[in-house]
Coordinates of C-alpha atoms in Angstrom, one line a residue:
X1497 CA -12.8 8.2 15.8
X1498 CA -15.6 9.1 13.5
X1499 CA -17.2 12.2 15.2
X1500 CA -19.5 13.8 12.6
X1501 CA -22.5 11.8 11.8
X1502 CA -26.3 11.8 12.3
X1503 CA -28.0 8.3 12.3
X1504 CA -25.1 5.8 12.0
X1505 CA -27.3 3.6 9.8
X1506 CA -27.7 6.6 7.3
X1507 CA -24.0 7.5 7.3
X1508 CA -23.1 5.9 4.0
X1509 CA -26.1 7.3 2.2
X1510 CA -25.6 10.8 3.5
X1511 CA -21.8 10.7 2.7
X1512 CA -22.6 9.7 -0.9
X1513 CA -25.2 12.5 -1.1
X1514 CA -22.6 15.1 0.0
X1515 CA -20.0 13.7 -2.3
X1516 CA -22.1 14.0 -5.4
X1517 CA -23.2 17.5 -4.4
X1518 CA -19.5 18.5 -4.1
X1519 CA -18.3 16.9 -7.4
X1520 CA -21.0 17.5 -10.0
X1521 CA -18.2 18.3 -12.6
X1522 CA -17.2 14.6 -12.5
X1523 CA -20.1 12.5 -11.3
X1524 CA -23.9 12.3 -11.1
X1525 CA -25.9 10.2 -8.7
X1526 CA -27.9 7.2 -9.7
X1527 CA -29.6 4.6 -7.6
X1528 CA -26.8 2.6 -5.8
X1529 CA -23.9 4.9 -6.5
X1530 CA -22.5 7.3 -9.1
X1531 CA -21.6 7.4 -12.8
X1532 CA -19.6 9.9 -14.8
X1533 CA -21.2 13.2 -15.4
X1534 CA -21.0 12.7 -19.1
X1535 CA -22.3 9.7 -21.0
X1536 CA -20.1 6.7 -21.7
X1537 CA -19.0 7.1 -25.3
X1538 CA -21.0 4.8 -27.6
X1539 CA -19.4 1.4 -27.9
X1540 CA -16.9 1.9 -25.1
X1541 CA -16.6 -0.8 -22.4
X1542 CA -18.0 0.6 -19.1
X1543 CA -15.7 -0.2 -16.2
X1544 CA -17.9 -0.3 -13.0
X1545 CA -16.1 -0.6 -9.7
X1546 CA -17.5 -0.8 -6.2
X1547 CA -17.4 -1.8 -2.6
X1548 CA -18.4 -0.7 0.8
X1549 CA -18.3 2.9 2.2
X1550 CA -15.5 3.9 4.5
X1551 CA -12.6 3.6 2.0
X1552 CA -12.7 7.0 0.3
X1553 CA -11.4 7.9 -2.3
X1554 CA -12.3 4.3 -3.2
X1555 CA -14.7 3.8 -4.8
X1556 CA -16.8 6.8 -5.8
X1557 CA -13.8 9.2 -5.9
X1558 CA -12.3 7.1 -8.7
X1559 CA -15.1 7.8 -11.2
X1560 CA -14.2 10.0 -14.2
X1561 CA -12.5 10.0 -17.5
X1562 CA -9.5 7.7 -17.6
X1563 CA -10.8 5.7 -14.7
X1564 CA -14.1 4.2 -13.7
X1565 CA -17.3 4.8 -15.6
X1566 CA -19.4 4.2 -12.4
X1567 CA -19.1 3.1 -8.8
X1568 CA -21.6 1.1 -6.8
X1569 CA -21.4 2.1 -3.1
X1570 CA -22.5 -0.1 -0.3
X1571 CA -23.1 0.4 3.4
X1572 CA -20.1 0.9 5.7
X1573 CA -17.6 -1.9 5.0
X1574 CA -20.4 -3.9 3.2
X1575 CA -20.6 -4.7 -0.4
X1576 CA -23.3 -3.0 -2.5
X1577 CA -26.3 -5.1 -3.3
X1578 CA -26.8 -6.8 -6.6
X1579 CA -29.7 -4.4 -7.3
X1580 CA -27.4 -1.4 -6.6
X1581 CA -24.7 -2.7 -8.9
X1582 CA -27.2 -3.5 -11.6
X1583 CA -28.6 0.0 -11.4
X1584 CA -25.1 1.7 -11.7
X1585 CA -24.0 -0.6 -14.5
X1586 CA -27.1 0.0 -16.4
X1587 CA -26.7 3.7 -16.1
X1588 CA -23.0 3.5 -17.2
X1589 CA -23.4 1.1 -20.1
X1590 CA -22.6 2.7 -23.4
X1591 CA -23.2 -0.3 -25.6
X1592 CA -19.8 -1.9 -25.4
X1593 CA -20.4 -4.2 -22.4
X1594 CA -19.6 -3.9 -18.8
X1595 CA -16.6 -5.0 -16.7
X1596 CA -17.4 -5.2 -13.0
X1597 CA -14.4 -4.8 -10.7
X1598 CA -14.2 -5.1 -7.0
X1599 CA -12.0 -6.4 -4.1
X1600 CA -12.0 -10.1 -3.4
X1601 CA -14.4 -10.3 -0.5
X1602 CA -17.2 -12.8 -0.1
X1603 CA -20.0 -10.3 -0.1
X1604 CA -18.6 -8.5 -3.2
X1605 CA -18.1 -11.8 -5.0
X1606 CA -21.7 -12.8 -4.3
X1607 CA -23.4 -9.5 -5.2
X1608 CA -21.3 -8.6 -8.2
X1609 CA -21.8 -12.1 -9.5
X1610 CA -25.6 -11.8 -9.1
X1611 CA -25.5 -8.4 -10.8
X1612 CA -23.5 -9.9 -13.7
X1613 CA -26.2 -12.5 -14.2
X1614 CA -29.0 -9.9 -14.1
X1615 CA -27.1 -7.7 -16.7
X1616 CA -26.6 -10.7 -18.9
X1617 CA -30.3 -11.5 -18.7
X1618 CA -30.9 -7.9 -19.8
X1619 CA -28.7 -8.6 -22.9
X1620 CA -25.7 -6.6 -21.6
X1621 CA -22.4 -8.5 -22.2
X1622 CA -20.8 -8.5 -18.8
X1623 CA -17.6 -9.8 -17.2
X1624 CA -16.4 -9.6 -13.6
X1625 CA -12.9 -9.4 -12.0
X1626 CA -11.9 -9.5 -8.3
X1627 CA -8.6 -7.8 -7.3
X1628 CA -6.7 -10.0 -4.8
X1629 CA -3.4 -8.3 -4.0
X1630 CA -2.9 -8.6 -0.2
X1631 CA -0.1 -11.1 0.3
X1632 CA -0.7 -11.3 4.1
X1633 CA -4.2 -12.8 3.7
X1634 CA -3.2 -16.0 1.9
X1635 CA -0.1 -17.7 0.7
X1636 CA 1.1 -17.8 -2.9
X1637 CA -0.4 -21.2 -3.4
X1638 CA -3.8 -19.8 -2.4
X1639 CA -3.6 -16.4 -4.2
X1640 CA -7.2 -16.7 -5.3
X1641 CA -8.2 -16.3 -1.6
X1642 CA -6.4 -13.1 -1.1
X1643 CA -8.3 -10.0 -0.3
X1644 CA -8.2 -6.8 -2.4
X1645 CA -6.6 -3.7 -0.7
X1646 CA -4.8 -0.7 -2.2
X1647 CA -3.9 -2.8 -5.3
X1648 CA -7.4 -2.0 -6.4
X1649 CA -6.2 1.3 -7.9
X1650 CA -3.6 0.2 -10.4
X1651 CA -5.7 -2.8 -11.5
X1652 CA -8.8 -0.6 -12.0
X1653 CA -6.7 2.0 -13.8
X1654 CA -5.2 -0.4 -16.2
X1655 CA -8.6 -1.8 -17.2
X1656 CA -10.2 1.6 -17.5
X1657 CA -7.4 3.0 -19.6
X1658 CA -7.7 0.1 -21.9
X1659 CA -11.4 0.8 -22.2
X1660 CA -10.7 4.4 -23.0
X1661 CA -8.6 3.2 -25.9
X1662 CA -11.6 1.5 -27.4
X1663 CA -10.6 -2.1 -26.7
X1664 CA -13.4 -4.7 -26.7
X1665 CA -14.6 -6.3 -23.5
X1666 CA -12.5 -9.5 -23.6
X1667 CA -9.3 -7.5 -24.1
X1668 CA -10.1 -5.1 -21.3
X1669 CA -10.7 -8.1 -19.1
X1670 CA -7.3 -9.6 -20.1
X1671 CA -5.6 -6.3 -19.2
X1672 CA -7.3 -6.5 -15.7
X1673 CA -6.1 -10.1 -15.3
X1674 CA -2.6 -9.2 -16.3
X1675 CA -2.4 -6.2 -14.0
X1676 CA -4.0 -8.2 -11.1
X1677 CA -1.4 -11.0 -11.6
X1678 CA 1.4 -8.5 -11.3
X1679 CA 0.2 -6.6 -8.3
X1680 CA 1.2 -7.2 -4.6
X1681 CA 0.4 -5.3 -1.4
X1682 CA 1.4 -5.5 2.2
X1683 CA 0.5 -3.2 5.2
X1684 CA 1.0 -2.4 8.8
X1685 CA -1.3 -0.6 11.4
X1686 CA -0.8 1.2 14.6
X1687 CA -4.5 1.4 15.7
X1688 CA -7.8 0.2 14.4
X1689 CA -10.7 2.3 13.0
X1690 CA -13.9 3.3 14.8
X1691 CA -17.2 2.9 12.9
X1692 CA -19.8 5.8 13.0
X1693 CA -21.7 5.5 16.3
X1694 CA -19.3 3.1 17.9
X1695 CA -17.5 4.0 21.2
X1696 CA -14.3 2.0 20.6
X1697 CA -12.2 0.9 17.7
X1698 CA -12.6 -2.5 16.0
X1699 CA -9.2 -3.5 17.3
X1700 CA -6.4 -2.0 19.4
X1701 CA -2.6 -2.3 19.2
X1702 CA -0.6 -2.3 22.5
X1703 CA 1.6 0.7 23.2
X1704 CA 4.9 0.6 21.2
X1705 CA 3.6 -2.2 19.0
X1706 CA 2.2 -2.5 15.5
X1707 CA -0.1 -4.9 13.7
X1708 CA 1.4 -6.6 10.6
X1709 CA -0.7 -7.6 7.6
X1710 CA -3.7 -5.3 8.0
X1711 CA -7.0 -5.4 6.1
X1712 CA -9.0 -2.4 5.0
X1713 CA -12.2 -3.3 6.9
X1714 CA -10.8 -2.8 10.4
X1715 CA -9.6 -6.4 10.6
X1716 CA -6.7 -6.8 13.0
X1717 CA -3.3 -7.8 11.6
X1718 CA -2.0 -11.3 11.3
X1719 CA 0.7 -10.6 13.9
X1720 CA 2.3 -8.0 16.0
X1721 CA 5.8 -6.6 16.1
X1722 CA 7.6 -3.8 18.0
X1723 CA 6.8 -0.3 16.8
X1724 CA 9.4 0.6 14.1
X1725 CA 11.1 3.8 13.0
X1726 CA 10.0 5.1 9.7
X1727 CA 13.0 3.6 8.0
X1728 CA 12.4 0.2 9.6
X1729 CA 8.8 0.3 8.5
X1730 CA 9.9 1.0 4.9
X1731 CA 12.4 -1.9 5.1
X1732 CA 9.7 -4.3 6.3
X1733 CA 7.3 -3.3 3.6
X1734 CA 9.9 -3.5 0.7
X1735 CA 11.6 -6.7 1.9
X1736 CA 8.2 -8.4 2.3
X1737 CA 7.0 -7.6 -1.2
X1738 CA 10.4 -8.4 -2.8
X1739 CA 10.2 -11.8 -1.4
X1740 CA 7.2 -12.6 -3.5
X1741 CA 7.5 -11.7 -7.2
X1742 CA 5.2 -12.6 -10.0
X1743 CA 6.1 -15.8 -11.8
X1744 CA 7.6 -13.9 -14.8
X1745 CA 9.7 -11.5 -12.6
X1746 CA 12.5 -13.7 -11.5
X1747 CA 14.7 -10.8 -10.3
X1748 CA 13.6 -7.2 -9.5
X1749 CA 16.8 -5.7 -10.9
X1750 CA 16.1 -3.9 -14.1
X1751 CA 12.4 -4.1 -13.7
X1752 CA 9.8 -1.3 -13.6
X1753 CA 7.1 -1.0 -11.0
X1754 CA 4.2 1.3 -10.3
X1755 CA 4.6 2.1 -6.5
X1756 CA 1.8 3.2 -4.2
X1757 CA 2.4 4.1 -0.5
X1758 CA -1.1 4.3 0.8
X1759 CA -2.3 5.9 4.0
X1760 CA -5.2 4.2 5.7
X1761 CA -6.9 7.3 7.2
X1762 CA -5.0 9.0 10.0
X1763 CA -1.3 8.8 9.1
X1764 CA -0.3 12.3 8.0
X1765 CA 1.1 13.0 4.6
X1766 CA 4.4 14.2 6.0
X1767 CA 4.8 10.8 7.8
X1768 CA 4.1 9.0 4.5
X1769 CA 6.8 11.1 2.7
X1770 CA 9.3 10.2 5.4
X1771 CA 8.6 6.5 4.8
X1772 CA 8.5 6.9 1.1
X1773 CA 12.0 8.4 0.9
X1774 CA 13.3 5.2 2.3
X1775 CA 11.0 3.0 0.2
X1776 CA 12.4 4.7 -2.9
X1777 CA 16.0 4.3 -1.8
X1778 CA 15.5 0.6 -1.0
X1779 CA 13.8 -0.1 -4.3
X1780 CA 16.5 1.7 -6.1
X1781 CA 19.1 -0.3 -4.3
X1782 CA 17.3 -3.5 -5.6
X1783 CA 17.5 -2.2 -9.1
X1784 CA 13.8 -1.4 -9.5
X1785 CA 12.8 1.6 -11.7
X1786 CA 9.9 3.4 -10.1
X1787 CA 7.3 4.7 -12.5
X1788 CA 4.9 7.5 -11.5
X1789 CA 4.7 6.7 -7.8
X1790 CA 1.7 7.7 -5.7
X1791 CA 1.9 8.7 -2.1
X1792 CA -1.3 9.5 -0.2
X1793 CA -4.7 8.3 0.9
X1794 CA -6.0 6.2 -2.0
X1795 CA -7.8 3.3 -0.3
X1796 CA -8.6 4.1 3.4
X1797 CA -10.3 2.5 6.4
X1798 CA -12.0 5.4 8.1
X1799 CA -9.5 6.6 10.8
X1800 CA -7.2 3.6 10.9
X1801 CA -3.6 4.5 11.6
X1802 CA -1.8 2.4 9.1
X1803 CA 0.1 2.3 5.8
X1804 CA 0.4 -0.2 2.9
X1805 CA 2.8 -0.5 0.1
X1806 CA 1.7 -1.7 -3.4
X1807 CA 4.0 -2.8 -6.3
X1808 CA 2.6 -3.4 -9.7
X1809 CA 5.3 -4.9 -11.9
X1810 CA 5.0 -3.3 -15.3
X1811 CA 5.7 -4.3 -18.9
X1812 CA 5.5 -1.9 -21.8
X1813 CA 1.7 -2.2 -22.1
X1814 CA 1.0 -1.9 -18.4
X1815 CA 3.3 1.1 -18.1
X1816 CA 1.5 2.8 -20.9
X1817 CA -1.8 2.2 -19.2
X1818 CA -0.5 3.3 -15.8
X1819 CA 0.9 6.6 -17.3
X1820 CA -2.4 7.3 -19.2
X1821 CA -4.2 10.5 -18.1
X1822 CA -7.2 10.4 -15.7
X1823 CA -9.5 13.0 -14.3
X1824 CA -11.6 12.1 -11.3
X1825 CA -12.6 13.8 -8.0
X1826 CA -9.8 12.2 -6.1
X1827 CA -7.3 11.0 -8.7
X1828 CA -5.8 13.0 -11.5
X1829 CA -2.9 12.3 -13.8
X1830 CA -1.6 13.9 -17.0
X1831 CA -3.8 16.1 -19.2
X1832 CA -7.0 15.2 -20.9
X1833 CA -8.7 17.4 -23.6
X1834 CA -12.1 18.6 -23.1
X1835 CA -14.7 15.9 -23.3
X1836 CA -16.8 15.6 -26.5
X1837 CA -19.8 17.9 -26.0
X1838 CA -23.0 16.1 -25.7
X1839 CA -25.3 17.1 -28.5
X1840 CA -28.2 16.3 -26.3
X1841 CA -27.3 15.2 -22.9
X1842 CA -30.8 14.1 -22.0
X1843 CA -31.1 12.1 -25.3
X1844 CA -27.6 10.6 -25.0
X1845 CA -28.3 9.1 -21.6
X1846 CA -32.1 8.6 -21.9
X1847 CA -31.8 4.9 -22.4
X1848 CA -29.4 4.5 -19.5
X1849 CA -31.3 6.7 -17.1
X1850 CA -34.6 5.2 -18.0
X1851 CA -33.4 1.7 -17.3
X1852 CA -31.8 2.7 -14.0
X1853 CA -35.0 4.7 -13.1
X1854 CA -37.1 1.6 -13.8
X1855 CA -34.9 -0.4 -11.5
X1856 CA -35.3 2.3 -8.9
X1857 CA -39.0 2.6 -9.5
X1858 CA -39.6 -1.1 -8.9
X1859 CA -37.7 -0.9 -5.7
X1860 CA -39.4 2.2 -4.5
X1861 CA -42.8 1.0 -5.5
X1862 CA -42.3 -2.3 -3.7
X1863 CA -41.1 -0.5 -0.6
X1864 CA -44.2 1.7 -0.6
X1865 CA -46.6 -1.2 -1.4
X1866 CA -47.9 0.4 -4.5
X1867 CA -47.1 -2.3 -7.0
X1868 CA -49.7 -4.9 -7.9
X1869 CA -49.4 -8.2 -6.0
X1870 CA -50.1 -11.6 -7.4
X1871 CA -53.5 -13.1 -6.6
X1872 CA -53.4 -14.9 -3.3
X1873 CA -55.9 -17.2 -1.5
X1874 CA -57.5 -16.1 1.7
X1875 CA -55.5 -18.9 3.5
X1876 CA -52.2 -17.5 2.1
X1877 CA -53.1 -14.0 3.1
X1878 CA -53.9 -15.1 6.6
X1879 CA -50.5 -16.9 6.7
X1880 CA -48.9 -13.7 5.5
X1881 CA -50.0 -12.2 8.8
X1882 CA -47.9 -14.8 10.7
X1883 CA -45.0 -14.2 8.3
X1884 CA -45.2 -10.5 9.1
X1885 CA -45.2 -11.2 12.8
X1886 CA -42.2 -13.4 12.4
X1887 CA -40.3 -10.7 10.5
X1888 CA -41.2 -8.2 13.2
X1889 CA -39.8 -10.5 15.8
X1890 CA -36.6 -10.9 13.7
X1891 CA -36.2 -7.1 13.4
X1892 CA -36.7 -6.7 17.1
X1893 CA -34.2 -9.4 18.2
X1894 CA -31.6 -8.1 15.7
X1895 CA -32.0 -4.6 17.0
X1896 CA -31.6 -5.7 20.6
X1897 CA -28.5 -7.6 19.9
X1898 CA -26.8 -5.5 17.1
X1899 CA -24.1 -4.3 19.4
X1900 CA -23.3 -7.8 20.6
X1901 CA -23.2 -9.0 17.0
X1902 CA -20.8 -6.3 16.0
X1903 CA -18.5 -7.1 18.9
X1904 CA -18.4 -10.8 18.0
X1905 CA -17.7 -9.9 14.4
X1906 CA -14.9 -7.6 15.3
X1907 CA -12.9 -10.3 17.0
X1908 CA -11.5 -11.5 13.7
X1909 CA -13.6 -9.6 11.1
X1910 CA -14.7 -6.1 10.4
X1911 CA -17.4 -5.6 13.1
X1912 CA -20.2 -4.6 10.7
X1913 CA -22.4 -7.7 11.1
X1914 CA -24.7 -6.0 13.6
X1915 CA -25.1 -2.9 11.4
X1916 CA -25.8 -4.9 8.3
X1917 CA -28.3 -7.2 10.0
X1918 CA -30.2 -4.3 11.6
X1919 CA -30.5 -2.5 8.2
X1920 CA -31.5 -5.7 6.4
X1921 CA -34.0 -7.0 9.0
X1922 CA -35.7 -3.6 9.4
X1923 CA -36.0 -3.1 5.6
X1924 CA -37.4 -6.6 5.2
X1925 CA -40.0 -6.0 7.9
X1926 CA -41.0 -2.7 6.2
X1927 CA -41.3 -4.4 2.8
X1928 CA -43.3 -7.2 4.3
X1929 CA -45.7 -4.8 6.0
X1930 CA -46.3 -2.9 2.8
X1931 CA -46.9 -6.1 0.8
X1932 CA -49.3 -7.5 3.5
X1933 CA -51.2 -4.2 3.6
X1934 CA -52.2 -4.5 -0.1
X1935 CA -53.2 -8.1 0.2
X1936 CA -50.2 -10.2 -0.7
X1937 CA -49.9 -13.8 0.1
X1938 CA -47.2 -15.4 2.3
X1939 CA -44.9 -16.1 -0.6
X1940 CA -45.0 -12.6 -2.0
X1941 CA -44.5 -11.1 1.4
X1942 CA -41.4 -13.2 1.9
X1943 CA -39.9 -12.5 -1.6
X1944 CA -40.4 -8.8 -1.2
X1945 CA -38.8 -8.9 2.2
X1946 CA -35.9 -10.9 0.7
X1947 CA -35.2 -8.3 -2.0
X1948 CA -35.2 -5.4 0.5
X1949 CA -33.0 -7.3 3.0
X1950 CA -30.4 -8.0 0.3
X1951 CA -30.6 -4.5 -1.0
X1952 CA -30.3 -2.6 2.2
X1953 CA -27.9 -4.8 4.1
X1954 CA -25.5 -5.6 1.3
X1955 CA -22.5 -7.7 2.2
X1956 CA -22.4 -11.4 2.6
X1957 CA -25.2 -11.6 5.1
X1958 CA -27.4 -9.5 2.9
X1959 CA -27.0 -11.9 0.0
X1960 CA -27.5 -15.0 2.1
X1961 CA -30.5 -13.7 4.0
X1962 CA -32.1 -12.6 0.8
X1963 CA -31.6 -16.1 -0.5
X1964 CA -33.1 -17.7 2.7
X1965 CA -36.3 -15.6 2.6
X1966 CA -36.7 -16.1 -1.2
X1967 CA -36.4 -19.8 -0.9
X1968 CA -39.0 -19.8 1.9
X1969 CA -41.3 -17.6 -0.2
X1970 CA -41.0 -19.8 -3.2
X1971 CA -41.9 -22.9 -1.2
X1972 CA -44.9 -21.3 0.6
X1973 CA -46.3 -19.6 -2.5
X1974 CA -49.6 -17.6 -2.5
X1975 CA -52.1 -20.3 -3.1
X1976 CA -52.4 -22.6 -0.1
X1977 CA -52.2 -22.4 3.6
X1978 CA -48.6 -23.4 4.3
X1979 CA -48.4 -26.5 6.6
X1980 CA -45.4 -27.6 8.7
X1981 CA -44.1 -29.9 6.0
X1982 CA -44.0 -27.1 3.4
X1983 CA -42.3 -24.7 5.8
X1984 CA -39.7 -27.4 6.6
X1985 CA -39.3 -28.0 2.8
X1986 CA -38.6 -24.3 2.3
X1987 CA -36.0 -24.2 5.1
X1988 CA -34.3 -27.2 3.6
X1989 CA -34.2 -25.5 0.2
X1990 CA -32.9 -22.3 1.9
X1991 CA -30.1 -24.4 3.4
X1992 CA -29.1 -25.9 0.1
X1993 CA -29.4 -22.5 -1.7
X1994 CA -27.1 -20.8 0.8
X1995 CA -24.5 -23.5 0.4
X1996 CA -24.7 -23.2 -3.4
X1997 CA -24.4 -19.5 -3.3
X1998 CA -21.7 -19.0 -0.7
X1999 CA -19.8 -22.2 -1.1
X2000 CA -19.5 -22.8 2.6
X2001 CA -20.1 -26.2 4.3
X2002 CA -20.5 -27.4 7.9
X2003 CA -17.3 -26.9 9.7
X2004 CA -16.2 -23.7 7.9
X2005 CA -17.4 -21.5 10.9
X2006 CA -20.2 -19.7 9.1
X2007 CA -24.0 -19.5 9.4
X2008 CA -24.1 -22.8 7.6
X2009 CA -23.0 -24.5 10.8
X2010 CA -26.4 -23.5 12.2
X2011 CA -28.6 -23.5 9.1
X2012 CA -27.9 -27.1 8.2
X2013 CA -28.6 -28.7 11.6
X2014 CA -31.6 -26.4 12.0
X2015 CA -33.1 -27.4 8.7
X2016 CA -32.4 -31.1 9.3
X2017 CA -33.9 -31.0 12.8
X2018 CA -37.0 -29.2 11.5
X2019 CA -37.5 -31.7 8.7
X2020 CA -37.2 -34.6 11.1
X2021 CA -39.6 -33.1 13.6
X2022 CA -42.3 -32.4 11.0
X2023 CA -41.8 -35.8 9.4
X2024 CA -42.7 -37.2 12.9
X2025 CA -45.9 -35.3 12.7
X2026 CA -45.2 -32.5 15.2
X2027 CA -47.1 -29.3 14.7
X2028 CA -45.0 -26.4 13.3
X2029 CA -44.5 -24.5 16.6
X2030 CA -43.3 -27.6 18.4
X2031 CA -41.1 -28.7 15.6
X2032 CA -39.6 -25.2 15.3
X2033 CA -38.9 -25.2 19.0
X2034 CA -36.9 -28.4 18.8
X2035 CA -35.0 -27.1 15.7
X2036 CA -34.3 -23.8 17.4
X2037 CA -32.8 -25.6 20.4
X2038 CA -30.6 -27.4 17.9
X2039 CA -29.6 -24.1 16.3
X2040 CA -28.6 -22.5 19.6
X2041 CA -26.4 -25.4 20.5
X2042 CA -24.8 -25.4 17.0
X2043 CA -24.1 -21.7 17.2
X2044 CA -22.3 -22.1 20.6
X2045 CA -20.3 -24.9 19.0
X2046 CA -18.8 -22.6 16.4
X2047 CA -16.7 -21.1 19.1
X2048 CA -14.5 -24.2 18.9
X2049 CA -14.0 -23.9 15.1
X2050 CA -11.4 -22.2 13.0
X2051 CA -12.9 -20.1 10.1
X2052 CA -12.0 -21.4 6.7
X2053 CA -13.9 -18.8 4.6
X2054 CA -14.6 -15.1 4.7
X2055 CA -12.7 -12.1 6.2
X2056 CA -12.1 -14.0 9.5
X2057 CA -10.0 -16.7 7.8
X2058 CA -6.7 -14.8 7.9
X2059 CA -7.2 -14.3 11.7
X2060 CA -8.4 -17.8 12.4
X2061 CA -6.7 -18.3 15.8
X2062 CA -8.1 -15.0 17.1
X2063 CA -11.6 -16.3 16.7
X2064 CA -11.1 -19.4 18.8
X2065 CA -13.4 -19.2 21.8
X2066 CA -15.8 -16.8 20.1
X2067 CA -18.9 -18.0 18.1
X2068 CA -19.4 -17.0 14.5
X2069 CA -21.4 -13.8 14.3
X2070 CA -23.6 -15.1 11.4
X2071 CA -24.2 -18.4 13.2
X2072 CA -25.1 -16.6 16.4
X2073 CA -27.5 -14.2 14.7
X2074 CA -29.3 -17.1 13.0
X2075 CA -29.7 -18.9 16.2
X2076 CA -31.2 -15.8 17.9
X2077 CA -33.6 -15.4 14.9
X2078 CA -34.8 -19.0 15.0
X2079 CA -35.7 -18.6 18.7
X2080 CA -37.4 -15.2 18.1
X2081 CA -39.5 -16.7 15.2
X2082 CA -40.6 -19.5 17.6
X2083 CA -42.1 -16.9 19.9
X2084 CA -44.0 -15.4 16.9
X2085 CA -45.3 -18.8 16.0
X2086 CA -46.6 -19.4 19.5
X2087 CA -48.4 -16.1 19.4
X2088 CA -50.1 -17.0 16.0
X2089 CA -50.7 -20.7 16.8

């Protein structure tokens, strides 16, 4: 278990602070993560990677020459926010464009996609690529739905080495696509991991059994088998991967592969070597030439006891990139000459640091309530008081139920929903309080709360709740006193915006299963002329019933999808938290009626 921590909510930030203090030769801190200690060479594509904390050396440990130019680092098992990614990419950009790379998880896809849009709006040419190498998470016919695990490393490395060679952005992207299409991973676990502050692991494995098809966020495997010997484990890993070859690799015999045997956190290196001796023999028997194998902890999951095997099938070009030298805090290969000395380090990065600092300053100023707010009517400022009370009620109900939300989420997911919701809701309340204190109207209070929720929570829920609050804020505005119809209109737009952004629909076992009927019920009640508190009460009752109904659904999206059957009988965590919030807001409306 994770024993050394202070406030669990601050664990990721404090870990990143310590990492940068220990590795100043390679990295420097920027808002949202780290970038290389030396400036990106002018005109070179900047490869910016990222994901949640809890996977070291991924992602911050892979920043350095020959590998990533920067890494955006999110909360524990939660994607970094779009604002964090934008900040890191801005600091890393050297004029040649940016390639954003991440594992294929819903939260990462949402936040990196939003960051790419912001960078493009800034005039920075940007592309994005999600690694999807885990064959246990979806079949070959749905490979785009696969999650990214230890295959992140060879795909990141291929793209970064291509960038180091001075290739333009489109060619670097094509290299990433080629490496991703030829990378496959499969893993097993013997126990789950325990998040900081938790008193039990996210999942357990019965004595003398193992979970097959693990994820790297503490998700349980897709099945269980008897505990194997080291050689039997090697046989399972190799045979499983050799059953699924890339389309242009009809027979492994005579082919070359980059091989990674990855430890997930608490399997000792000696154990890994015992397994690898058999992996190497089995691949040799199959006629596979192993190129520069890696054995060790490369993409972890806190203290999970597990291992995974990754094969990247190489051609001449991919082999060249895989063998290329790299020098990072956690991954080194070959020999690199001394970096070109910066004639003026401050001048070389002034534009990058200034842009990142501006992004930080906007965030910090908004959090402290020091930025100017748009002119608001007296009626809207009074309504902002009700909004603040509602957000206070949201933060309190989330805090009271955070443990429960985490337990629900851990049934088939990664168990971080309670942590993320607590970080997001408390940050939103603080931002709303500061905006209200300086005279903001209802719309501005909500939009500032939206930005801070998305930024501090990260993950899928952070992106979606940021979208919900922003849609409401846009609808309410700062000019008029919001009536019931306008609130209902904002909730309806929030429902549509969440579906556009996340792609989920009713029946997928997500928060959408609550948001849509809640919005519909609120719109119907207000159209009938009911006052807001009464209309909200009716809609909240609908939301509670809809959340309970998700227990009977099988998830069709997100991290729970590979473990669909495990979630039967348990409601969706996002749906449940939304229902709790709608009822808490009703209480605040009654108090401000």
